[in-house]
Coordinates of C-alpha atoms in Angstrom, one line a residue:
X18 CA -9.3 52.3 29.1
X19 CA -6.2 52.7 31.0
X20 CA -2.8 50.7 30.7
X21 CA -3.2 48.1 33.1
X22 CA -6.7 46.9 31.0
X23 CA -4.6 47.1 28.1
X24 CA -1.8 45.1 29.2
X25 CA -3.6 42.6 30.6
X26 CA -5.6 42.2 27.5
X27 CA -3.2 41.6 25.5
X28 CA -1.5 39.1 27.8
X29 CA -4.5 37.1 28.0
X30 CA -4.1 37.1 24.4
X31 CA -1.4 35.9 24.8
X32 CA -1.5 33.2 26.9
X33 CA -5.2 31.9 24.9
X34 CA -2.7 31.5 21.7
X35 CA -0.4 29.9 23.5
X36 CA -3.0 27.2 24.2
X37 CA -4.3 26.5 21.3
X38 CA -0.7 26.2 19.0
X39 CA 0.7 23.3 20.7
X40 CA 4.3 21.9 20.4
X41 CA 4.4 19.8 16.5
X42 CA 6.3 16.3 16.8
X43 CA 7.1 13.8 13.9
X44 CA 7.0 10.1 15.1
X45 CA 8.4 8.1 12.3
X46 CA 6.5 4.5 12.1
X47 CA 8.5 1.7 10.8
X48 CA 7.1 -1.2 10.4
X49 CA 8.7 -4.5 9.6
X50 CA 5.4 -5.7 7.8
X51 CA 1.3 -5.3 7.6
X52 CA 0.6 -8.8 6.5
X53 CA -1.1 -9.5 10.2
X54 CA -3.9 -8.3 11.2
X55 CA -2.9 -6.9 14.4
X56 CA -0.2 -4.5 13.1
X57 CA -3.3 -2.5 11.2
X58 CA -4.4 -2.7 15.0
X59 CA -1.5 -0.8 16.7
X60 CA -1.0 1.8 14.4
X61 CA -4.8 2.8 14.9
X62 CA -4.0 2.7 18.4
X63 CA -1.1 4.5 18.2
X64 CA -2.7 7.0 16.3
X65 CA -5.5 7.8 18.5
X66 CA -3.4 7.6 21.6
X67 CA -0.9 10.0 20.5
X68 CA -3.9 12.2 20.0
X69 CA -5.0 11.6 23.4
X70 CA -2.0 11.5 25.3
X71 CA -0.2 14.6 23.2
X72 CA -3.4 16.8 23.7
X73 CA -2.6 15.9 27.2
X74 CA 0.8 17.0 27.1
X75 CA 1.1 19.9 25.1
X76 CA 1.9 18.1 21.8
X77 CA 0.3 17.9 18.4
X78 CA 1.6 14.8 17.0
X79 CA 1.7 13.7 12.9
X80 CA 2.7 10.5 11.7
X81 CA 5.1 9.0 8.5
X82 CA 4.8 5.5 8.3
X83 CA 6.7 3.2 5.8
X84 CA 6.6 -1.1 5.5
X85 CA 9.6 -3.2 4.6
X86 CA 7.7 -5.8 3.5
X87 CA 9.9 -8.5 5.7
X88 CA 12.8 -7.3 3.9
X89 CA 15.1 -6.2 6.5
X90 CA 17.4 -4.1 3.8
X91 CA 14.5 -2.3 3.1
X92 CA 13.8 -1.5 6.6
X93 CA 16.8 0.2 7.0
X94 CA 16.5 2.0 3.8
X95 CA 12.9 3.1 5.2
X96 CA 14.6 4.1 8.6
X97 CA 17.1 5.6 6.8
X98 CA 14.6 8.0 4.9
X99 CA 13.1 8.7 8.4
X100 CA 15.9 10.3 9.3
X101 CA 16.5 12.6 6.5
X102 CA 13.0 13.2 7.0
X103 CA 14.2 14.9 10.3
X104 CA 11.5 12.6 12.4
X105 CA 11.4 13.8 16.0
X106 CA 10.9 9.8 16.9
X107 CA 11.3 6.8 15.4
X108 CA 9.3 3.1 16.7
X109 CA 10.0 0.4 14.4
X110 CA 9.0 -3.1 14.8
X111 CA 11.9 -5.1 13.4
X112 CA 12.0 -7.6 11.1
X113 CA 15.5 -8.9 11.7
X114 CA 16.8 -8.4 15.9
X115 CA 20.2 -8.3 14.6
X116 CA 19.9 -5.9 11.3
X117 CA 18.1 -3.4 13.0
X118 CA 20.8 -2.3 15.5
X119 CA 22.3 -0.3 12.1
X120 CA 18.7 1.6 12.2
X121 CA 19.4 2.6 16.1
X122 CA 23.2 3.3 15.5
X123 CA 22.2 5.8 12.6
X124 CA 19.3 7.0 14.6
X125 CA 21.7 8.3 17.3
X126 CA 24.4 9.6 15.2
X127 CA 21.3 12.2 14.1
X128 CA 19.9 12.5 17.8
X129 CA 16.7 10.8 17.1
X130 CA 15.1 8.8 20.0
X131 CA 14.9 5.4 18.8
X132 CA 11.9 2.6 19.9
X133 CA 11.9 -0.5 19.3
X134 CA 8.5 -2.2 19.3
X135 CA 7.5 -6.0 20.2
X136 CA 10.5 -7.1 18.1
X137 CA 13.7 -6.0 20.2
X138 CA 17.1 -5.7 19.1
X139 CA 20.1 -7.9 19.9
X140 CA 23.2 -6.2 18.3
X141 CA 22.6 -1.9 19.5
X142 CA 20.3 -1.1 22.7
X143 CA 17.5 1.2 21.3
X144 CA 16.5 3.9 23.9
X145 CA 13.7 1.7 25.0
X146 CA 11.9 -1.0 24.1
X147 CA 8.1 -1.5 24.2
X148 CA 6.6 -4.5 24.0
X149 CA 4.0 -7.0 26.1
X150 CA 5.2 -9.1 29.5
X151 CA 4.9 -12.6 28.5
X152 CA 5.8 -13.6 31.8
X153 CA 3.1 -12.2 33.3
X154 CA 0.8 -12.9 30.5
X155 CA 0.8 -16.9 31.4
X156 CA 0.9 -16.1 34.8
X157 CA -2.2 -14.8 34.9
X158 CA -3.5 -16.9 32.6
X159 CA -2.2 -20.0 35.0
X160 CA -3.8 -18.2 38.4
X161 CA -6.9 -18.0 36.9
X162 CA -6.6 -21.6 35.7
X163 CA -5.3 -23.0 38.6
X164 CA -8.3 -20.8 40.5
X165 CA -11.2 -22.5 37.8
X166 CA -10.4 -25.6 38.1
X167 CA -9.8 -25.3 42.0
X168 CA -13.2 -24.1 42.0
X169 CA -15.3 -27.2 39.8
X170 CA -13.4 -29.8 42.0
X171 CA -10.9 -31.0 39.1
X172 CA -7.6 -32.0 39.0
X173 CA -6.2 -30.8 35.8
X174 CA -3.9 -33.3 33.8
X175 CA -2.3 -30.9 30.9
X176 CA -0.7 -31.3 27.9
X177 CA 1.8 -28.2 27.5
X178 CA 2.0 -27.0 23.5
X179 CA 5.2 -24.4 24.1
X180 CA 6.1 -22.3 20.8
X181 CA 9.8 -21.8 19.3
X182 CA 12.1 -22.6 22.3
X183 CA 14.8 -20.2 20.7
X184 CA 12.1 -17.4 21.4
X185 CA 11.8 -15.6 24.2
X186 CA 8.2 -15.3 24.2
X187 CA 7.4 -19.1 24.1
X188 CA 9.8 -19.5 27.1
X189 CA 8.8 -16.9 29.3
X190 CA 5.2 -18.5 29.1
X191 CA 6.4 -21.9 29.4
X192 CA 8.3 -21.0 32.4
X193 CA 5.7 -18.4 34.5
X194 CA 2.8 -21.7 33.7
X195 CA 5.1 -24.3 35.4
X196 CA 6.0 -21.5 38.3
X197 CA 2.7 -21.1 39.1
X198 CA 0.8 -25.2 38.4
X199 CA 4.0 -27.4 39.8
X200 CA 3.0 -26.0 43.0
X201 CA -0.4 -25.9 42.8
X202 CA -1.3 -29.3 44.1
X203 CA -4.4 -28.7 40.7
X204 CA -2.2 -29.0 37.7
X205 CA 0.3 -31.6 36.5
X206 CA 1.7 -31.0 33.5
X207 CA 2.0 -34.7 31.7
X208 CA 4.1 -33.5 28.6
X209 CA 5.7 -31.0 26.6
X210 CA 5.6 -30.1 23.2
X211 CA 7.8 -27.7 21.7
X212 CA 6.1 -26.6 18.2
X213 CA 8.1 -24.5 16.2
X214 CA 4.8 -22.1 16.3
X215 CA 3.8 -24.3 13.7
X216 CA 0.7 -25.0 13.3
X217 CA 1.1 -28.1 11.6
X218 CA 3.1 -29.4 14.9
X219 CA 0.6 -28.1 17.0
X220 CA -2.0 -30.6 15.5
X221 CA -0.3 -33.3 15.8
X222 CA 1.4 -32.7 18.6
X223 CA -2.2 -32.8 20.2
X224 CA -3.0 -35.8 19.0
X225 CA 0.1 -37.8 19.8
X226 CA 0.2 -36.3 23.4
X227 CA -3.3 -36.8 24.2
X228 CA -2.9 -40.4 22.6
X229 CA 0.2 -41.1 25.0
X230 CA -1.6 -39.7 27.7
X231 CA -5.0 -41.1 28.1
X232 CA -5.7 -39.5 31.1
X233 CA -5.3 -36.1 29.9
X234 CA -7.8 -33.5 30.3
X235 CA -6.6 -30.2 29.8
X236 CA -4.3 -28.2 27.5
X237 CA -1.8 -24.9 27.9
X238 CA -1.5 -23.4 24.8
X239 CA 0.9 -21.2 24.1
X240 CA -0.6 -19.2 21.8
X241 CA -4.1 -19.3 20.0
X242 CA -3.1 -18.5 16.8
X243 CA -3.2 -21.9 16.2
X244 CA -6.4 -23.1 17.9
X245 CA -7.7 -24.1 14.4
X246 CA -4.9 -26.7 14.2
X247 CA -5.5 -27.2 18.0
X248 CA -9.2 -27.8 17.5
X249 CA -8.7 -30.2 14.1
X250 CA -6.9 -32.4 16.4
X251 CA -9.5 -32.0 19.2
X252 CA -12.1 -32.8 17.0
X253 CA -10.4 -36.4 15.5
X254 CA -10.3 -37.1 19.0
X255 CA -13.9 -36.6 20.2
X256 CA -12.5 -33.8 22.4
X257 CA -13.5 -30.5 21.6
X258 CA -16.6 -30.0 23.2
X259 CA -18.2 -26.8 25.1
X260 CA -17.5 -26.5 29.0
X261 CA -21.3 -27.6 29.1
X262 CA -20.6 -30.8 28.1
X263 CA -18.8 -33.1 30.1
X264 CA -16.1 -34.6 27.4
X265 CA -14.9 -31.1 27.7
X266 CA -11.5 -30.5 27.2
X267 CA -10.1 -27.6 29.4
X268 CA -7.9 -25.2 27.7
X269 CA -5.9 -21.8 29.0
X270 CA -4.4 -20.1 25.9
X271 CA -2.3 -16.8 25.5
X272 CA -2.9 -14.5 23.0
X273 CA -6.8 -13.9 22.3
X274 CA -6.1 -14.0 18.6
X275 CA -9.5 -13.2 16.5
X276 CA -10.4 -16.9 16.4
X277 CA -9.7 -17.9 19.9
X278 CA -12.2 -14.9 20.5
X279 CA -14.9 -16.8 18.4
X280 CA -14.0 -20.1 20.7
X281 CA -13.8 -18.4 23.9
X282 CA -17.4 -17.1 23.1
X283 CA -18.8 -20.4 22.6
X284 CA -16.9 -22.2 25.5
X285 CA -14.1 -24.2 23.9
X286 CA -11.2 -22.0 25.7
X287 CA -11.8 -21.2 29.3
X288 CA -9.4 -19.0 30.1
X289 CA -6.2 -16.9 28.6
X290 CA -4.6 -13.5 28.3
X291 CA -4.6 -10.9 25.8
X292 CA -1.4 -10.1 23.6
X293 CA -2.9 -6.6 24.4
X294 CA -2.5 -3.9 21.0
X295 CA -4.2 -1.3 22.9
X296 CA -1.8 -1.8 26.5
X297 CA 1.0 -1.8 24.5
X298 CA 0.7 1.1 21.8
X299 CA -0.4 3.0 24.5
X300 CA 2.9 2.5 26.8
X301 CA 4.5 2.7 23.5
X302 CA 3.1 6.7 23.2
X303 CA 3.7 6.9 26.8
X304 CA 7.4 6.2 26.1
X305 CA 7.9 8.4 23.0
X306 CA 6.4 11.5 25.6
X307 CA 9.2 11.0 28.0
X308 CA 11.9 10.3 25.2
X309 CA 11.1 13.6 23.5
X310 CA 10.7 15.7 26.5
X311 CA 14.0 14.5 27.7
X312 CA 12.8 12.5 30.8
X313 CA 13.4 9.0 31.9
X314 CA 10.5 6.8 30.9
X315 CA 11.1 4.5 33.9
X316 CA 11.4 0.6 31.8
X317 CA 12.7 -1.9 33.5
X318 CA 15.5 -4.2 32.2
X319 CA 13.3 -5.8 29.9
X320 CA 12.1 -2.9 28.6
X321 CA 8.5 -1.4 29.0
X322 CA 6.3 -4.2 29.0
X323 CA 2.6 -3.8 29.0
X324 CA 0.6 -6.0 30.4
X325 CA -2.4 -8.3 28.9
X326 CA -6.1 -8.3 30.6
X327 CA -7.2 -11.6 31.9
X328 CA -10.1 -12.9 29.3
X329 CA -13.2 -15.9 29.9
X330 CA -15.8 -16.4 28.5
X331 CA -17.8 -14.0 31.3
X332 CA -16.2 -10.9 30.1
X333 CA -15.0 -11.4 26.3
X334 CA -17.6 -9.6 24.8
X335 CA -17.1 -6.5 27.5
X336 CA -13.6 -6.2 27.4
X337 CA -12.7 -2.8 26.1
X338 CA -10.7 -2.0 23.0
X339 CA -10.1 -5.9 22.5
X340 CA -8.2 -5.7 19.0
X341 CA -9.6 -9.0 18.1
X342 CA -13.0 -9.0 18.7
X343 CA -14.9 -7.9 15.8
X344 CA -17.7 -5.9 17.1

């Protein structure tokens, strides 16, 4: 065997260990709470996308994740212990916007790319912040509105149920469903009603709309989380009926929480948008990729928003990795 063979041998060698050792990364996970059943969601998803996407780009990724239990103090403490940990990442969903600017501060001070995820900060910019677009989520939800009822010929008379107007969320939807149905010449919102996010206010805040407006026959709801409350009051009206049946109230929701899903199967929601846990732990692990390699992840000035998929009761059942869908 002469040199060359041997040479190149043992490059090959090499080069075939090379491949299979790839680069070891700690993201530490800090989470603000577990309590819904959404957060179990994302850290599956964050779990098997940083498997994907690290195979993908040379990193083997392992995870330590701690809860605060809503106890901002103990977040920190938790972040804290990250740290020390010598994490290569940390994405924390925060319980309090203003607390958790310590968490990024100290997170610098120790070089550690910092995340913050669906909860942003408002005291210390983070190096990026993940999260869904809830602009575009009810804009989509409102084309596709505007576009169904467009399509059966009727003119929709709405009764708006906004969330907490002090949150951003509620009034990005609020404002992206008046851009798009004021216009319309299909939709005319007839009221209003800021809730709180409670659901209590979201029942009667049905009724006592639909009650002042008589001629109401469609609802935007801001998020179906409360679609039980929404369909109590629905159902002390003699409105909440399939779209079969012709005392059918239209509604366009946000969210796709797991028991809008069960209401969107039988026909009582006609259209919304998904508060997507895949789209966003998946821009999430995106994000971390860039931040640990040193490169610019590209977010825009809200951050990096991901997203929702367009739901009806056509494709609900189909729609992949759908969080709240239990088969």
């Amino acid at each position: 065997m002469n040199m060359r063979m041997v040479l190149g041998g043992v490059l090959a060698s090499f080069v075939a260990v090379g491949a299979v050792h790839a680069e070891e990364k700690t993201i530490g996970l800090s989470w603000n709470s577990k309590e819904n059943e959404i957060v179990g969601k994302w850290e599956e998803y964050l779990q098997s996308e940083a498997a994907r996407q690290g195979k993908e780009a040379g990193i083997e990724f392992k995870f330590i994740i701690n809860v605060a239990d809503n106890d901002p103090t103990r977040q920190a403490a938790n972040i804290e212990d990250l740290i020390n940990q010598g994490v290569d990442l940390i994405i924390a969903r925060g319980e309090d916007s203003a607390a958790i600017g310590s968490s990024i501060r100290a997170a610098k001070r120790a070089d550690i790319p910092f995340i913050t995820f669906d909860h942003g900060s408002t005291s210390q910019k983070p190096d990026a912040h993940v999260s869904g677009d809830s602009y575009n989520q009810a804009k989509t939800t409102a084309e596709a509105f505007v576009a169904l009822l467009k399509e059966k010929g009727v003119k929709g008379q709405c009764i708006e149920l906004q969330g907490a107007l002090k949150d951003v969320n509620a009034v990005n939807r609020s404002k992206a469903w008046h851009e798009v149905t004021d216009t319309s010449g299909v939709v005319t919102t007839l009221q209003s009603v800021p809730t709180e996010w409670n659901p209590e206010i979201f029942r009667s805040g049905t009724v006592n709309a639909f009650r002042a407006n008589v001629d109401a026959n469609c609802i935007f709801l801001a998020s179906d989380f409360a679609i039980s409350a929404v369909r109590s009051a629905l159902e002390s009206m003699d409105k909440w009926h399939p779209a079969s049946d012709p005392k059918h109230v239209y509604i366009a929701s946000q969210d796709i929480f797991p028991e809008a899903v069960t209401a969107m199967e039988g026909g009582y929601i006609d259209v919304g948008t998904t508060f997507d846990a895949y789209e966003h732990a998946k821009e999430a692990i995106r994000v971390a990729i860039a931040l640990i390699k040193k490169e610019d992840p590209k977010c825009g000035p809200d951050g990096c928003l991901a997203a929702g998929r367009v739901a009806t009761p056509a494709n609900i059942d189909s729609l992949p990795n759908l969080w709240s869908r239990k088969s």
